Amino acid sequence: MMRSPSEPITYMEEDLIQRSRAGDSDAFAALVEEHRDAMYHLAWRMVGSPEDAADLVQEAFVRAYRSLDRFEGRSSFRTWVHRITVHCCLNHLRRRKRKGEVAYQEEWMDNPGYQERAGEARLHGRIDRPDQAADRSDLTAAIEGALGELSPDHRAAFLLREYNGLSYKEIAEATGVSMGTVMSRLHYARKALQEILMERIPGHTRGRERGVESQ
Amino acid sequence: MNADNEHLIDDINGWSDEWLIQAYVDGQLDASCVCRFEERLTADPGLAEEVGRQMALKSLIQRDKLAMPPMPRIPREVERWCALAEAVDVAESEGTQFDSSAGRGFGNRFHSFWNQPLVQAAALVVLVIGLVRLYPIQGVGDDPDAIASTAEILSLDLPQEGTGAYVYEQAESNLTVVWVTGLSDGGGVGEEPES
């Protein structure tokens, strides 16, 4: 079901968009189904909280549904929905900052909602042996913490590339900046993450051998 | 390496090594640029080492990505989203304010419900009534249990399982109270003046 990020709008997708515009919620549900998990992961890593991420995905899709008439198909539907989700996440982070709340939640690992869903993922075979799971949770916590130290703009560029697989051009469209800016943000984000993760996960990201072997 | 051909970069003139490495590990270069860059990689160990570091970071991120659970499914949620979107449209067209929190997820609805002062006050009253019913307020009097609860335990002697002698000192009466448990009659109390 998953398409290449930059695949042009298919006849089927165009049909679903047309039907959604006419108020067909089943057609819109089909569009949502294809992108919801990717948006959820993006939002989760953007704001650091699975609950807020679920709310933000809802907000993004509600906005998308309301704006379908304005979608002209110049970019793919996927890029367009990414753009809306990034916008919602950045707004959310700004609101939090204005309220004096923690801008990025790092306590998500203790969150019962996360543990529940991690258990669900384990059931589906997406999390493996307990020793590997423990290793992974350490890794995940380290990555989550490191991402929290990036600025929202750098984080967005990095996540869109690494987690959502958008091309540089699509990231530029989704974030409303030039490709040069995208590349600068990616470069900065990667350098910062490498430094942070080297401190937090000794042995990782240090050498070529280990990295290539683990591919 | 999943970029569509349409988006591959075919002109890298004037690019810094940092940008080249990044575009290479991201699979954003077209075939000819990849060939040119790989020739440089074989000749430049420093460059190759940096590529290795970037690949290692990508590998870590992939592991994290694969561990992320899918978004929880709620029955008929998209229908509700569509209804919400239409309600917002109607509210906007009528020039009225729409409460955006009304359609938000359970977490926020729960949060906003408990944030109301009246709800908090009512919950507090119910809690207090419940506690009073469970633990009726009574004076200490001569009730050994009550005395024990307000007194300092001086010693605890448990000669055998299920029996024991607790020695308390009650601050108010200056009495030492001995409360023996586990006796056949269900327990007994002995009081003696403080020596």
PDB file of C-alpha atoms in Angstrom, chain A:
ATOM      1  CA  MET A   1       0.000   0.000   0.000  1.00  0.00           C
ATOM      2  CA  MET A   2       2.897   2.352   0.761  1.00  0.00           C
ATOM      3  CA  ARG A   3       4.035   4.306  -2.251  1.00  0.00           C
ATOM      4  CA  SER A   4       7.353   5.878  -2.980  1.00  0.00           C
ATOM      5  CA  PRO A   5       7.201   9.328  -1.387  1.00  0.00           C
ATOM      6  CA  SER A   6       7.510  11.181  -4.617  1.00  0.00           C
ATOM      7  CA  GLU A   7       5.270   8.976  -6.717  1.00  0.00           C
ATOM      8  CA  PRO A   8       2.884  11.216  -8.633  1.00  0.00           C
ATOM      9  CA  ILE A   9      -0.775  11.212  -7.770  1.00  0.00           C
ATOM     10  CA  THR A  10      -2.346   8.075  -9.086  1.00  0.00           C
ATOM     11  CA  TYR A  11      -5.742   7.887 -10.727  1.00  0.00           C
ATOM     12  CA  MET A  12      -7.014   6.102  -7.651  1.00  0.00           C
ATOM     13  CA  GLU A  13      -5.693   8.765  -5.295  1.00  0.00           C
ATOM     14  CA  GLU A  14      -7.129  11.508  -7.442  1.00  0.00           C
ATOM     15  CA  ASP A  15     -10.465   9.720  -7.388  1.00  0.00           C
ATOM     16  CA  LEU A  16     -10.304   9.435  -3.597  1.00  0.00           C
ATOM     17  CA  ILE A  17      -9.512  13.140  -3.332  1.00  0.00           C
ATOM     18  CA  GLN A  18     -12.444  14.034  -5.594  1.00  0.00           C
ATOM     19  CA  ARG A  19     -14.820  11.853  -3.610  1.00  0.00           C
ATOM     20  CA  SER A  20     -13.510  13.263  -0.319  1.00  0.00           C
ATOM     21  CA  ARG A  21     -14.155  16.765  -1.633  1.00  0.00           C
ATOM     22  CA  ALA A  22     -17.738  15.713  -2.254  1.00  0.00           C
ATOM     23  CA  GLY A  23     -18.034  14.706   1.400  1.00  0.00           C
ATOM     24  CA  ASP A  24     -17.388  10.955   1.094  1.00  0.00           C
ATOM     25  CA  SER A  25     -15.808  10.105   4.439  1.00  0.00           C
ATOM     26  CA  ASP A  26     -14.980   6.534   3.315  1.00  0.00           C
ATOM     27  CA  ALA A  27     -12.848   7.917   0.513  1.00  0.00           C
ATOM     28  CA  PHE A  28     -11.129  10.232   2.947  1.00  0.00           C
ATOM     29  CA  ALA A  29     -10.631   7.308   5.344  1.00  0.00           C
ATOM     30  CA  ALA A  30      -8.785   5.472   2.561  1.00  0.00           C
ATOM     31  CA  LEU A  31      -6.479   8.468   2.095  1.00  0.00           C
ATOM     32  CA  VAL A  32      -5.930   8.741   5.829  1.00  0.00           C
ATOM     33  CA  GLU A  33      -5.161   5.048   6.174  1.00  0.00           C
ATOM     34  CA  GLU A  34      -2.238   5.298   3.807  1.00  0.00           C
ATOM     35  CA  HIS A  35      -0.539   8.158   5.641  1.00  0.00           C
ATOM     36  CA  ARG A  36      -1.671   8.104   9.250  1.00  0.00           C
ATOM     37  CA  ASP A  37       1.163   6.036  10.764  1.00  0.00           C
ATOM     38  CA  ALA A  38       3.838   8.050   8.987  1.00  0.00           C
ATOM     39  CA  MET A  39       2.226  11.278  10.213  1.00  0.00           C
ATOM     40  CA  TYR A  40       1.914   9.858  13.719  1.00  0.00           C
ATOM     41  CA  HIS A  41       5.594   8.926  13.877  1.00  0.00           C
ATOM     42  CA  LEU A  42       6.577  12.320  12.520  1.00  0.00           C
ATOM     43  CA  ALA A  43       4.395  14.155  15.042  1.00  0.00           C
ATOM     44  CA  TRP A  44       5.528  11.926  17.907  1.00  0.00           C
ATOM     45  CA  ARG A  45       9.190  12.584  17.245  1.00  0.00           C
ATOM     46  CA  MET A  46       8.467  16.267  16.625  1.00  0.00           C
ATOM     47  CA  VAL A  47       6.711  16.893  19.953  1.00  0.00           C
ATOM     48  CA  GLY A  48       7.968  13.968  22.027  1.00  0.00           C
ATOM     49  CA  SER A  49       4.565  12.796  23.228  1.00  0.00           C
ATOM     50  CA  PRO A  50       2.430  10.024  21.685  1.00  0.00           C
ATOM     51  CA  GLU A  51      -0.815  11.510  23.039  1.00  0.00           C
ATOM     52  CA  ASP A  52      -0.108  14.940  21.622  1.00  0.00           C
ATOM     53  CA  ALA A  53       1.008  13.282  18.395  1.00  0.00           C
ATOM     54  CA  ALA A  54      -2.340  11.490  18.021  1.00  0.00           C
ATOM     55  CA  ASP A  55      -4.156  14.790  18.597  1.00  0.00           C
ATOM     56  CA  LEU A  56      -1.921  16.588  16.121  1.00  0.00           C
ATOM     57  CA  VAL A  57      -2.495  13.952  13.451  1.00  0.00           C
ATOM     58  CA  GLN A  58      -6.211  14.378  13.969  1.00  0.00           C
ATOM     59  CA  GLU A  59      -5.829  18.133  13.694  1.00  0.00           C
ATOM     60  CA  ALA A  60      -3.747  17.750  10.539  1.00  0.00           C
ATOM     61  CA  PHE A  61      -6.292  15.497   8.852  1.00  0.00           C
ATOM     62  CA  VAL A  62      -9.194  17.710   9.871  1.00  0.00           C
ATOM     63  CA  ARG A  63      -7.325  20.656   8.344  1.00  0.00           C
ATOM     64  CA  ALA A  64      -6.560  18.613   5.252  1.00  0.00           C
ATOM     65  CA  TYR A  65     -10.202  17.638   4.860  1.00  0.00           C
ATOM     66  CA  ARG A  66     -11.296  21.237   5.178  1.00  0.00           C
ATOM     67  CA  SER A  67      -8.676  22.377   2.677  1.00  0.00           C
ATOM     68  CA  LEU A  68      -9.133  19.676   0.026  1.00  0.00           C
ATOM     69  CA  ASP A  69     -10.700  22.223  -2.311  1.00  0.00           C
ATOM     70  CA  ARG A  70      -7.462  24.179  -2.216  1.00  0.00           C
ATOM     71  CA  PHE A  71      -5.271  21.165  -2.973  1.00  0.00           C
ATOM     72  CA  GLU A  72      -4.187  21.614  -6.572  1.00  0.00           C
ATOM     73  CA  GLY A  73      -2.063  18.497  -6.971  1.00  0.00           C
ATOM     74  CA  ARG A  74       1.144  20.381  -7.767  1.00  0.00           C
ATOM     75  CA  SER A  75       2.877  18.298  -5.116  1.00  0.00           C
ATOM     76  CA  SER A  76       1.884  14.799  -4.095  1.00  0.00           C
ATOM     77  CA  PHE A  77      -0.926  14.385  -1.576  1.00  0.00           C
ATOM     78  CA  ARG A  78       1.628  12.838   0.747  1.00  0.00           C
ATOM     79  CA  THR A  79       3.909  15.892   0.626  1.00  0.00           C
ATOM     80  CA  TRP A  80       0.891  18.131   1.153  1.00  0.00           C
ATOM     81  CA  VAL A  81      -0.255  16.195   4.227  1.00  0.00           C
ATOM     82  CA  HIS A  82       3.294  16.236   5.570  1.00  0.00           C
ATOM     83  CA  ARG A  83       3.345  19.973   5.178  1.00  0.00           C
ATOM     84  CA  ILE A  84       0.139  20.341   7.154  1.00  0.00           C
ATOM     85  CA  THR A  85       1.372  17.987   9.892  1.00  0.00           C
ATOM     86  CA  VAL A  86       4.698  19.808  10.237  1.00  0.00           C
ATOM     87  CA  HIS A  87       2.794  23.094  10.444  1.00  0.00           C
ATOM     88  CA  CYS A  88       0.520  21.725  13.192  1.00  0.00           C
ATOM     89  CA  CYS A  89       3.532  20.405  15.138  1.00  0.00           C
ATOM     90  CA  LEU A  90       5.445  23.685  14.905  1.00  0.00           C
ATOM     91  CA  ASN A  91       2.342  25.592  16.051  1.00  0.00           C
ATOM     92  CA  HIS A  92       1.905  23.186  18.929  1.00  0.00           C
ATOM     93  CA  LEU A  93       5.521  23.661  20.033  1.00  0.00           C
ATOM     94  CA  ARG A  94       5.154  27.440  19.824  1.00  0.00           C
ATOM     95  CA  ARG A  95       1.973  27.309  21.912  1.00  0.00           C
ATOM     96  CA  ARG A  96       3.737  25.195  24.531  1.00  0.00           C
ATOM     97  CA  LYS A  97       6.652  27.582  24.633  1.00  0.00           C
ATOM     98  CA  ARG A  98       4.338  30.569  25.027  1.00  0.00           C
ATOM     99  CA  LYS A  99       2.575  28.842  27.917  1.00  0.00           C
ATOM    100  CA  GLY A 100       5.953  28.233  29.543  1.00  0.00           C
ATOM    101  CA  GLU A 101       5.528  24.468  29.267  1.00  0.00           C
ATOM    102  CA  VAL A 102       8.327  22.097  28.377  1.00  0.00           C
ATOM    103  CA  ALA A 103       8.670  22.470  24.631  1.00  0.00           C
ATOM    104  CA  TYR A 104       9.624  18.885  24.042  1.00  0.00           C
ATOM    105  CA  GLN A 105       8.456  16.025  26.230  1.00  0.00           C
ATOM    106  CA  GLU A 106      11.205  13.581  27.047  1.00  0.00           C
ATOM    107  CA  GLU A 107       9.314  11.715  29.721  1.00  0.00           C
ATOM    108  CA  TRP A 108       7.363   9.769  27.140  1.00  0.00           C
ATOM    109  CA  MET A 109       9.117   6.488  27.988  1.00  0.00           C
ATOM    110  CA  ASP A 110       7.339   6.482  31.363  1.00  0.00           C
ATOM    111  CA  ASN A 111       4.036   7.121  29.702  1.00  0.00           C
ATOM    112  CA  PRO A 112       1.586   4.214  30.150  1.00  0.00           C
ATOM    113  CA  GLY A 113       0.169   4.912  26.685  1.00  0.00           C
ATOM    114  CA  TYR A 114       3.559   4.363  25.161  1.00  0.00           C
ATOM    115  CA  GLN A 115       4.202   1.193  27.116  1.00  0.00           C
ATOM    116  CA  GLU A 116       0.809  -0.156  26.040  1.00  0.00           C
ATOM    117  CA  ARG A 117       1.482   0.553  22.387  1.00  0.00           C
ATOM    118  CA  ALA A 118       5.010  -0.781  22.633  1.00  0.00           C
ATOM    119  CA  GLY A 119       3.471  -4.000  23.943  1.00  0.00           C
ATOM    120  CA  GLU A 120       1.108  -4.022  20.997  1.00  0.00           C
ATOM    121  CA  ALA A 121       4.028  -3.566  18.628  1.00  0.00           C
ATOM    122  CA  ARG A 122       5.823  -6.425  20.353  1.00  0.00           C
ATOM    123  CA  LEU A 123       2.775  -8.618  19.718  1.00  0.00           C
ATOM    124  CA  HIS A 124       2.963  -7.789  16.044  1.00  0.00           C
ATOM    125  CA  GLY A 125       6.596  -8.877  15.993  1.00  0.00           C
ATOM    126  CA  ARG A 126       7.904  -5.358  15.522  1.00  0.00           C
ATOM    127  CA  ILE A 127       9.886  -5.512  18.741  1.00  0.00           C
ATOM    128  CA  ASP A 128      11.975  -8.612  19.174  1.00  0.00           C
ATOM    129  CA  ARG A 129      13.670 -10.443  22.014  1.00  0.00           C
ATOM    130  CA  PRO A 130      13.606  -8.913  25.515  1.00  0.00           C
ATOM    131  CA  ASP A 131      17.343  -8.248  25.531  1.00  0.00           C
ATOM    132  CA  GLN A 132      17.071  -6.562  22.170  1.00  0.00           C
ATOM    133  CA  ALA A 133      13.999  -4.689  23.383  1.00  0.00           C
ATOM    134  CA  ALA A 134      15.909  -3.366  26.383  1.00  0.00           C
ATOM    135  CA  ASP A 135      18.749  -2.337  24.130  1.00  0.00           C
ATOM    136  CA  ARG A 136      16.286  -0.698  21.785  1.00  0.00           C
ATOM    137  CA  SER A 137      14.518   1.218  24.543  1.00  0.00           C
ATOM    138  CA  ASP A 138      17.861   2.639  25.638  1.00  0.00           C
ATOM    139  CA  LEU A 139      18.602   3.546  22.061  1.00  0.00           C
ATOM    140  CA  THR A 140      15.149   5.023  21.570  1.00  0.00           C
ATOM    141  CA  ALA A 141      15.454   7.093  24.738  1.00  0.00           C
ATOM    142  CA  ALA A 142      18.848   8.354  23.611  1.00  0.00           C
ATOM    143  CA  ILE A 143      17.561   9.275  20.162  1.00  0.00           C
ATOM    144  CA  GLU A 144      14.437  10.887  21.565  1.00  0.00           C
ATOM    145  CA  GLY A 145      16.523  12.958  23.973  1.00  0.00           C
ATOM    146  CA  ALA A 146      18.958  13.940  21.240  1.00  0.00           C
ATOM    147  CA  LEU A 147      16.155  14.988  18.898  1.00  0.00           C
ATOM    148  CA  GLY A 148      14.758  17.144  21.692  1.00  0.00           C
ATOM    149  CA  GLU A 149      17.955  19.166  21.676  1.00  0.00           C
ATOM    150  CA  LEU A 150      17.537  20.176  18.045  1.00  0.00           C
ATOM    151  CA  SER A 151      15.545  23.237  17.067  1.00  0.00           C
ATOM    152  CA  PRO A 152      12.065  22.400  15.713  1.00  0.00           C
ATOM    153  CA  ASP A 153      13.093  23.408  12.171  1.00  0.00           C
ATOM    154  CA  HIS A 154      16.191  21.210  12.173  1.00  0.00           C
ATOM    155  CA  ARG A 155      14.224  18.398  13.766  1.00  0.00           C
ATOM    156  CA  ALA A 156      11.520  18.648  11.115  1.00  0.00           C
ATOM    157  CA  ALA A 157      14.007  18.450   8.247  1.00  0.00           C
ATOM    158  CA  PHE A 158      15.769  15.492   9.801  1.00  0.00           C
ATOM    159  CA  LEU A 159      12.580  13.578  10.587  1.00  0.00           C
ATOM    160  CA  LEU A 160      11.090  14.157   7.168  1.00  0.00           C
ATOM    161  CA  ARG A 161      14.219  12.682   5.629  1.00  0.00           C
ATOM    162  CA  GLU A 162      15.043   9.856   8.025  1.00  0.00           C
ATOM    163  CA  TYR A 163      11.672   8.726   9.331  1.00  0.00           C
ATOM    164  CA  ASN A 164       9.387   9.649   6.468  1.00  0.00           C
ATOM    165  CA  GLY A 165      11.742   9.194   3.533  1.00  0.00           C
ATOM    166  CA  LEU A 166      10.955  12.444   1.749  1.00  0.00           C
ATOM    167  CA  SER A 167      13.376  13.632  -0.911  1.00  0.00           C
ATOM    168  CA  TYR A 168      15.177  16.942  -0.452  1.00  0.00           C
ATOM    169  CA  LYS A 169      12.800  18.552  -2.909  1.00  0.00           C
ATOM    170  CA  GLU A 170       9.777  17.260  -1.016  1.00  0.00           C
ATOM    171  CA  ILE A 171      11.210  18.405   2.310  1.00  0.00           C
ATOM    172  CA  ALA A 172      11.697  21.839   0.771  1.00  0.00           C
ATOM    173  CA  GLU A 173       8.033  21.823  -0.325  1.00  0.00           C
ATOM    174  CA  ALA A 174       6.798  20.509   3.013  1.00  0.00           C
ATOM    175  CA  THR A 175       8.714  23.052   5.076  1.00  0.00           C
ATOM    176  CA  GLY A 176       8.468  25.990   2.694  1.00  0.00           C
ATOM    177  CA  VAL A 177      12.216  26.601   2.359  1.00  0.00           C
ATOM    178  CA  SER A 178      14.806  26.193  -0.407  1.00  0.00           C
ATOM    179  CA  MET A 179      16.662  22.958  -1.061  1.00  0.00           C
ATOM    180  CA  GLY A 180      19.885  24.618   0.080  1.00  0.00           C
ATOM    181  CA  THR A 181      18.301  25.413   3.413  1.00  0.00           C
ATOM    182  CA  VAL A 182      17.069  21.829   3.680  1.00  0.00           C
ATOM    183  CA  MET A 183      20.584  20.527   3.101  1.00  0.00           C
ATOM    184  CA  SER A 184      22.068  22.935   5.619  1.00  0.00           C
ATOM    185  CA  ARG A 185      19.485  21.941   8.217  1.00  0.00           C
ATOM    186  CA  LEU A 186      20.082  18.261   7.583  1.00  0.00           C
ATOM    187  CA  HIS A 187      23.823  18.702   7.849  1.00  0.00           C
ATOM    188  CA  TYR A 188      23.567  20.634  11.092  1.00  0.00           C
ATOM    189  CA  ALA A 189      21.046  18.195  12.567  1.00  0.00           C
ATOM    190  CA  ARG A 190      23.179  15.175  11.731  1.00  0.00           C
ATOM    191  CA  LYS A 191      26.331  16.707  13.145  1.00  0.00           C
ATOM    192  CA  ALA A 192      24.555  17.633  16.355  1.00  0.00           C
ATOM    193  CA  LEU A 193      22.934  14.201  16.684  1.00  0.00           C
ATOM    194  CA  GLN A 194      26.224  12.437  16.074  1.00  0.00           C
ATOM    195  CA  GLU A 195      27.880  14.403  18.840  1.00  0.00           C
ATOM    196  CA  ILE A 196      25.037  13.907  21.296  1.00  0.00           C
ATOM    197  CA  LEU A 197      24.631  10.204  20.538  1.00  0.00           C
ATOM    198  CA  MET A 198      28.361   9.571  20.752  1.00  0.00           C
ATOM    199  CA  GLU A 199      28.200  10.777  24.345  1.00  0.00           C
ATOM    200  CA  ARG A 200      25.052   8.839  25.178  1.00  0.00           C
ATOM    201  CA  ILE A 201      25.647   5.586  23.302  1.00  0.00           C
ATOM    202  CA  PRO A 202      29.380   4.933  23.505  1.00  0.00           C
ATOM    203  CA  GLY A 203      30.517   2.803  20.603  1.00  0.00           C
ATOM    204  CA  HIS A 204      27.756   3.922  18.259  1.00  0.00           C
ATOM    205  CA  THR A 205      28.318   6.217  15.302  1.00  0.00           C
ATOM    206  CA  ARG A 206      32.037   6.191  15.899  1.00  0.00           C
ATOM    207  CA  GLY A 207      33.377   4.228  13.032  1.00  0.00           C
ATOM    208  CA  ARG A 208      32.597   3.157   9.583  1.00  0.00           C
ATOM    209  CA  GLU A 209      32.921  -0.590  10.207  1.00  0.00           C
ATOM    210  CA  ARG A 210      30.236  -0.792  12.822  1.00  0.00           C
ATOM    211  CA  GLY A 211      27.815   1.364  10.923  1.00  0.00           C
ATOM    212  CA  VAL A 212      28.156  -0.459   7.650  1.00  0.00           C
ATOM    213  CA  GLU A 213      27.952  -3.843   9.319  1.00  0.00           C
ATOM    214  CA  SER A 214      24.708  -2.942  11.000  1.00  0.00           C
ATOM    215  CA  GLN A 215      23.057  -1.867   7.766  1.00  0.00           C
TER     216      GLN A 215
END
